[in-house]
Amino acid sequence: MVLFLPRLLEQQLQTQRRTYDSEVESLRGELQNVKEENNRQQQLLAQNLQLPPEARIEASLQHEITRLTNENLVRSNTLRHTQRIKDQSGQTSPGQMVEEPIHPVNIPRREKDFQGMLEYKKEDEMKLVKNLILELKPRGVAVNLIPGLPAYILFMCLRHSDYVNDDQKVRTLLTSTINSIKKILKKRGDDFETVSFWLANTCRFLHCLKQYSGDEVFMKHNTSRQNEHCLSNFDLAEYRQVISDLAIQIYQQLVKCMENILQPMIVSGMLEHETIQGVSGVKPTGLRKRTSSIADEGTYTLDSILRQLSAFHSTMCQHGTDPELIKQVVKQLFYIIGAVTLNNLLLRKDMCSWSKGMQIRYNVSQLEEWLRDKGLMNCGAKETLEPLIQAAQLLQVKKKTDEDAEAICSMCHALTTAQIVKVLNLYTPVNEFEERVSVSFIRTIQTRLRDRCESPQLLMDTKMIYPVTFPFNPSSLALETIQIPTSLNLSFLTRV
Amino acid sequence: MEFGEESSPALAFEKDAFELTVEDVYDISYVIGRDLLKISSTGEEVSDLQFRIVRVLEMFETLVNKYNLSVEELKMERDNLKSGVSFILRSLTMSFLPQQQTVGANQLVVDLNDPNRPRFTMQELKEVLQERNQLKAQLMVAQEELQLYKRSPHRMCFAVFFYGKFNKQTKKQKLFSSFCLI
């Protein structure tokens, strides 16, 4: 017994030492918290004192609301946790109730318990932005199955930061998001898929900001559950403007991207390649009797253009681009096709014949058929081809008498006088029976049209881009149903 | 005219399993996602199903990718081995098989180990045969002389002497000359 005594004492000393250490730790922690709280309070007071009285009252009320919300969140989490344990074990031991740490617990919950938010630590923000924006491929299982998923995830992260009233977190998240999107567009701005993907997701993010803003204007189609998900603390209208500007920038980049791809195909496919047999004139241009997409010599046909348009359309649909936006894109593309074709026609004598007119009208009808096939008849695309259509008609109508002149003047309302005159000057008859357009005829036309006030410009502006709008397009998706697919490497996000 | 039907995502469903690429898996994902939207636009009723499908398709993507890579690797390895084997075969063939070289017209191929191989020229053969004929003739003369000696021993010496001198004569002449002396 005597031998064990020193050992016993030693053990007791050690236990006591440990107890004291842990007590000191927790006291230190408490002290730190209290200090931080004190600092915060002082800051708030200082801010508060600078505000006018009404604002002061509002600020303090807001502060109270935030505090209560936080407590509520914590309490409900704790309650559910203990509820679950109760259900599982059948009884709670008093010890557990007391020792339960007060912080949100990550355990699987039933669907209706989720609030459609994603929690993350501040230090994980860089990782979030890296995995979700900078390194995300525009094609993958998750993003293909749920179009707009990156936008929803970002918004759910934003919602949580708003919910815990952390304005700094909100600010840095939005800034990082915007900067990363700009970065990826700079890095891979030539890749149509990347640009289209981020246009679709930026628009979706913008729609989320509106849909869950709390503005009644944007809440018309919301379910009651969706209304519960509206932002609670911050008004992000200014950021909406920034993101809207970003979307416009992406749209313009997308149009340029598509134009670069289409450009080499337009003249060849619309003017040079001949698909109508037996119609070509004395000097045939391009290749005859071929309907394949790319003829032997590697030139482009109308079919190439149509295939490319289909590829664009399909990709945009897969990315979840708003239908209204797709319409605007298609209209813009058709404008470019029409303008480039017409400009080429206005500069080449070999394009101004009756048979070319025929070919152009056929090609245009094929383009219209494509619009019909995709359900885009009312997007305004056809109207952009009007100058080209009228030029083609001009090549085919009679150009001799005064009646002819009158008919031409009323028909070619989409062409400028300079353009009409140029076509008439360039017009090449197909055979020896037909004569060139007489100078007097052209004079007649010019006289009839002299009262028009228009620019003397001959060529169409191929760089013109129609101003784009992003009509509000709310989503019916319920945020609380969203889970994070493994392949996105976002395991540090917690569903709340 | 069909516009872009070749690029339709639904075509991926008709492909053979072993012909699939990851791009097809993405097309499949898109079509399934669209179909799920038809059932539930909010995602409430199908949410668990939806994300289980995502998980399965992610696994499928990994498998398809791995499969295609493995096929590529195996093909390369097989081609390497094939070329290695044919190289070895060629080397072996060259060292072991006899030279079945192109034999020109009027030529003979002789195995040097054959004991019955031809060894002498025509000239050599002619000389040997001539010598043999001479020796044979001399032998016959010598045998006849011997016979004479055996019949009359005391008269033979002269005959031998004369016979030796006139050994170039024919047999008949030699006999006659020897009788004359006696």
CSV table of C-alpha atoms in Angstrom, one decimal, chain A residues 111-359:
chain,number,residue,atom,x,y,z
A,111,GLU,CA,-35.8,16.7,-47.7
A,112,LYS,CA,-38.2,19.1,-46.1
A,113,ASP,CA,-35.7,20.0,-43.4
A,114,PHE,CA,-33.3,21.6,-45.9
A,115,GLN,CA,-33.5,25.3,-46.4
A,116,GLY,CA,-31.8,25.5,-49.8
A,117,MET,CA,-28.5,27.0,-48.6
A,118,LEU,CA,-24.9,26.0,-48.8
A,119,GLU,CA,-22.6,26.7,-46.0
A,120,TYR,CA,-18.8,27.1,-46.5
A,121,LYS,CA,-15.9,28.5,-44.5
A,122,LYS,CA,-14.4,31.8,-45.6
A,123,GLU,CA,-11.1,30.2,-46.3
A,124,ASP,CA,-12.7,27.8,-48.7
A,125,GLU,CA,-14.0,30.6,-51.0
A,126,MET,CA,-10.9,30.4,-53.3
A,127,LYS,CA,-11.4,26.7,-53.6
A,128,LEU,CA,-15.1,27.2,-54.3
A,129,VAL,CA,-14.5,29.6,-57.1
A,130,LYS,CA,-11.6,27.5,-58.5
A,131,ASN,CA,-13.6,24.3,-58.7
A,132,LEU,CA,-16.9,25.7,-59.7
A,133,ILE,CA,-15.8,28.4,-62.2
A,134,LEU,CA,-12.1,28.3,-63.2
A,135,GLU,CA,-11.7,24.6,-63.7
A,136,LEU,CA,-15.2,23.5,-64.5
A,137,LYS,CA,-15.7,22.0,-67.9
A,138,PRO,CA,-18.7,23.2,-69.8
A,139,ARG,CA,-19.7,19.6,-70.5
A,140,GLY,CA,-20.1,17.0,-67.9
A,141,VAL,CA,-22.6,14.7,-66.3
A,142,ALA,CA,-23.8,17.1,-63.6
A,143,VAL,CA,-24.0,20.3,-65.6
A,144,ASN,CA,-25.6,18.5,-68.5
A,145,LEU,CA,-28.3,16.8,-66.4
A,146,ILE,CA,-29.1,20.0,-64.5
A,147,PRO,CA,-28.5,23.1,-66.7
A,148,GLY,CA,-27.6,26.1,-64.6
A,149,LEU,CA,-26.3,24.1,-61.7
A,150,PRO,CA,-23.2,26.2,-61.1
A,151,ALA,CA,-25.4,29.3,-60.9
A,152,TYR,CA,-27.8,27.6,-58.4
A,153,ILE,CA,-24.9,26.5,-56.3
A,154,LEU,CA,-23.3,29.9,-56.2
A,155,PHE,CA,-26.6,31.5,-55.3
A,156,MET,CA,-27.2,29.0,-52.5
A,157,CYS,CA,-23.8,29.9,-51.1
A,158,LEU,CA,-24.7,33.5,-51.3
A,159,ARG,CA,-28.0,32.9,-49.6
A,160,HIS,CA,-26.3,31.4,-46.6
A,161,SER,CA,-23.8,34.3,-46.3
A,162,ASP,CA,-26.8,36.6,-46.4
A,163,TYR,CA,-28.7,34.6,-43.8
A,164,VAL,CA,-25.9,34.8,-41.3
A,165,ASN,CA,-25.7,38.5,-42.0
A,166,ASP,CA,-22.0,38.4,-43.0
A,167,ASP,CA,-21.8,41.3,-45.4
A,168,GLN,CA,-18.1,40.8,-46.0
A,169,LYS,CA,-18.7,37.2,-47.0
A,170,VAL,CA,-21.4,38.3,-49.4
A,171,ARG,CA,-19.2,41.0,-50.9
A,172,THR,CA,-16.2,38.8,-51.4
A,173,LEU,CA,-18.2,35.9,-52.8
A,174,LEU,CA,-19.8,38.2,-55.4
A,175,THR,CA,-16.5,39.8,-56.3
A,176,SER,CA,-14.7,36.6,-56.6
A,177,THR,CA,-17.5,35.1,-58.8
A,178,ILE,CA,-17.5,38.0,-61.2
A,179,ASN,CA,-13.7,38.2,-61.4
A,180,SER,CA,-13.4,34.4,-62.0
A,181,ILE,CA,-16.0,34.5,-64.8
A,182,LYS,CA,-14.1,37.3,-66.4
A,183,LYS,CA,-10.9,35.4,-66.0
A,184,ILE,CA,-12.2,32.3,-67.6
A,185,LEU,CA,-13.6,34.3,-70.5
A,186,LYS,CA,-10.3,35.9,-71.0
A,187,LYS,CA,-8.5,32.6,-70.9
A,188,ARG,CA,-10.8,30.6,-73.1
A,189,GLY,CA,-12.7,33.3,-74.9
A,190,ASP,CA,-12.3,31.6,-78.3
A,191,ASP,CA,-14.1,28.5,-77.2
A,192,PHE,CA,-17.7,28.8,-78.1
A,193,GLU,CA,-18.8,26.2,-75.6
A,194,THR,CA,-17.1,27.9,-72.7
A,195,VAL,CA,-18.5,31.3,-73.5
A,196,SER,CA,-22.0,30.0,-74.1
A,197,PHE,CA,-21.9,28.0,-70.9
A,198,TRP,CA,-21.0,31.1,-68.8
A,199,LEU,CA,-23.6,33.3,-70.6
A,200,ALA,CA,-26.3,30.8,-69.6
A,201,ASN,CA,-25.0,30.5,-66.0
A,202,THR,CA,-24.5,34.2,-65.5
A,203,CYS,CA,-28.1,34.9,-66.7
A,204,ARG,CA,-29.4,32.2,-64.4
A,205,PHE,CA,-27.5,33.7,-61.5
A,206,LEU,CA,-29.0,37.1,-62.4
A,207,HIS,CA,-32.5,35.6,-62.5
A,208,CYS,CA,-31.9,34.0,-59.1
A,209,LEU,CA,-30.9,37.4,-57.7
A,210,LYS,CA,-34.1,38.9,-58.9
A,211,GLN,CA,-36.4,35.9,-58.2
A,212,TYR,CA,-35.2,35.7,-54.5
A,213,SER,CA,-34.7,39.4,-54.0
A,214,GLY,CA,-37.9,40.0,-52.1
A,215,ASP,CA,-39.2,42.4,-54.8
A,216,GLU,CA,-42.8,41.6,-55.5
A,217,VAL,CA,-42.3,42.2,-59.2
A,218,PHE,CA,-40.1,39.2,-59.4
A,219,MET,CA,-42.1,37.0,-57.1
A,220,LYS,CA,-45.2,36.4,-59.1
A,221,HIS,CA,-44.3,32.9,-60.2
A,222,ASN,CA,-42.8,31.8,-56.9
A,223,THR,CA,-44.1,29.0,-54.8
A,224,SER,CA,-44.6,29.8,-51.1
A,225,ARG,CA,-41.5,27.8,-50.3
A,226,GLN,CA,-39.5,29.8,-52.8
A,227,ASN,CA,-40.7,33.0,-51.2
A,228,GLU,CA,-39.3,31.7,-47.9
A,229,HIS,CA,-35.9,31.5,-49.6
A,230,CYS,CA,-35.7,35.2,-50.4
A,231,LEU,CA,-32.7,37.1,-49.3
A,232,SER,CA,-33.2,38.2,-45.8
A,233,ASN,CA,-30.6,40.8,-44.9
A,234,PHE,CA,-29.0,42.4,-48.0
A,235,ASP,CA,-30.3,44.3,-50.9
A,236,LEU,CA,-28.1,43.3,-53.9
A,237,ALA,CA,-29.7,45.5,-56.6
A,238,GLU,CA,-26.4,47.2,-57.3
A,239,TYR,CA,-24.7,43.9,-57.9
A,240,ARG,CA,-27.5,42.9,-60.2
A,241,GLN,CA,-26.5,45.8,-62.4
A,242,VAL,CA,-22.9,44.7,-62.4
A,243,ILE,CA,-23.8,41.2,-63.3
A,244,SER,CA,-26.2,42.3,-66.0
A,245,ASP,CA,-23.3,44.3,-67.5
A,246,LEU,CA,-21.1,41.2,-67.3
A,247,ALA,CA,-23.8,39.2,-69.1
A,248,ILE,CA,-23.9,41.8,-71.9
A,249,GLN,CA,-20.1,41.6,-72.2
A,250,ILE,CA,-20.3,37.8,-72.5
A,251,TYR,CA,-23.1,38.0,-75.1
A,252,GLN,CA,-21.0,40.2,-77.3
A,253,GLN,CA,-18.0,37.9,-76.9
A,254,LEU,CA,-20.3,35.0,-77.8
A,255,VAL,CA,-21.5,36.7,-81.0
A,256,LYS,CA,-17.9,37.4,-82.1
A,257,CYS,CA,-17.0,33.8,-81.4
A,258,MET,CA,-19.9,32.5,-83.5
A,259,GLU,CA,-19.2,35.0,-86.2
A,260,ASN,CA,-15.6,33.8,-86.5
A,261,ILE,CA,-16.7,30.3,-87.0
A,262,LEU,CA,-19.4,31.2,-89.6
A,263,GLN,CA,-17.4,33.7,-91.5
A,264,PRO,CA,-15.5,31.4,-93.8
A,265,MET,CA,-18.7,29.6,-94.7
A,266,ILE,CA,-20.9,32.4,-95.7
A,267,VAL,CA,-19.7,33.6,-99.1
A,268,SER,CA,-19.0,30.1,-100.2
A,269,GLY,CA,-22.2,28.6,-98.9
A,270,MET,CA,-24.6,31.4,-99.8
A,271,LEU,CA,-23.2,32.6,-103.1
A,272,GLU,CA,-20.6,30.5,-104.7
A,273,HIS,CA,-21.8,27.0,-104.2
A,274,GLU,CA,-24.5,26.0,-106.7
A,275,THR,CA,-27.1,23.4,-105.8
A,276,ILE,CA,-29.7,24.1,-108.5
A,277,GLN,CA,-29.0,22.1,-111.6
A,278,GLY,CA,-29.0,23.6,-115.0
A,279,VAL,CA,-29.5,27.2,-113.7
A,280,SER,CA,-25.9,28.3,-113.8
A,281,GLY,CA,-25.0,31.0,-116.3
A,282,VAL,CA,-22.4,31.2,-119.0
A,283,LYS,CA,-19.6,31.5,-116.5
A,284,PRO,CA,-20.3,29.0,-113.8
A,285,THR,CA,-18.9,29.8,-110.4
A,286,GLY,CA,-18.2,27.3,-107.6
A,287,LEU,CA,-19.1,23.6,-108.0
A,288,ARG,CA,-22.1,22.1,-109.6
A,289,LYS,CA,-24.4,19.3,-108.6
A,290,ARG,CA,-23.1,18.8,-105.1
A,291,THR,CA,-25.2,18.5,-102.1
A,292,SER,CA,-22.7,17.2,-99.6
A,293,SER,CA,-21.7,19.3,-96.7
A,294,ILE,CA,-18.1,19.9,-97.8
A,295,ALA,CA,-17.4,19.3,-101.4
A,296,ASP,CA,-14.2,17.6,-102.6
A,297,GLU,CA,-12.1,20.8,-102.7
A,298,GLY,CA,-13.0,21.6,-99.2
A,299,THR,CA,-15.3,24.5,-99.9
A,300,TYR,CA,-18.3,25.2,-97.7
A,301,THR,CA,-21.9,24.7,-98.8
A,302,LEU,CA,-25.2,25.9,-97.5
A,303,ASP,CA,-25.5,22.6,-95.7
A,304,SER,CA,-22.3,23.5,-93.8
A,305,ILE,CA,-23.9,26.7,-92.6
A,306,LEU,CA,-27.1,24.9,-91.6
A,307,ARG,CA,-25.2,22.3,-89.7
A,308,GLN,CA,-23.2,24.9,-87.9
A,309,LEU,CA,-26.3,26.8,-86.9
A,310,SER,CA,-27.8,23.6,-85.6
A,311,ALA,CA,-24.7,22.9,-83.5
A,312,PHE,CA,-24.9,26.4,-82.0
A,313,HIS,CA,-28.5,25.9,-81.2
A,314,SER,CA,-28.1,22.5,-79.7
A,315,THR,CA,-25.2,23.6,-77.4
A,316,MET,CA,-27.1,26.7,-76.2
A,317,CYS,CA,-30.1,24.5,-75.4
A,318,GLN,CA,-28.0,22.1,-73.5
A,319,HIS,CA,-26.5,24.9,-71.4
A,320,GLY,CA,-30.0,26.0,-70.4
A,321,THR,CA,-29.7,29.3,-72.2
A,322,ASP,CA,-33.0,31.3,-71.9
A,323,PRO,CA,-35.2,30.7,-75.0
A,324,GLU,CA,-35.6,34.5,-75.4
A,325,LEU,CA,-31.8,34.9,-75.5
A,326,ILE,CA,-31.4,32.1,-78.0
A,327,LYS,CA,-33.9,34.0,-80.2
A,328,GLN,CA,-31.8,37.1,-80.0
A,329,VAL,CA,-28.6,35.2,-80.8
A,330,VAL,CA,-30.2,33.6,-83.9
A,331,LYS,CA,-31.5,36.9,-85.1
A,332,GLN,CA,-28.0,38.3,-84.8
A,333,LEU,CA,-26.4,35.4,-86.7
A,334,PHE,CA,-28.9,35.7,-89.5
A,335,TYR,CA,-28.1,39.4,-89.7
A,336,ILE,CA,-24.4,38.7,-90.1
A,337,ILE,CA,-25.1,36.1,-92.8
A,338,GLY,CA,-27.3,38.4,-94.7
A,339,ALA,CA,-25.0,41.4,-94.4
A,340,VAL,CA,-21.8,39.5,-95.4
A,341,THR,CA,-23.7,37.9,-98.4
A,342,LEU,CA,-25.1,41.2,-99.6
A,343,ASN,CA,-21.8,43.0,-99.3
A,344,ASN,CA,-20.1,40.4,-101.3
A,345,LEU,CA,-22.8,40.5,-104.0
A,346,LEU,CA,-22.4,44.3,-104.2
A,347,LEU,CA,-18.8,44.0,-105.0
A,348,ARG,CA,-18.7,41.2,-107.5
A,349,LYS,CA,-20.0,41.3,-111.0
A,350,ASP,CA,-20.1,37.5,-111.3
A,351,MET,CA,-22.6,37.4,-108.5
A,352,CYS,CA,-25.1,39.7,-110.2
A,353,SER,CA,-27.0,37.5,-112.6
A,354,TRP,CA,-30.5,36.1,-112.9
A,355,SER,CA,-29.3,32.6,-111.9
A,356,LYS,CA,-27.5,33.9,-108.8
A,357,GLY,CA,-30.7,35.6,-107.8
A,358,MET,CA,-32.4,32.2,-108.1
A,359,GLN,CA,-29.7,30.5,-106.0
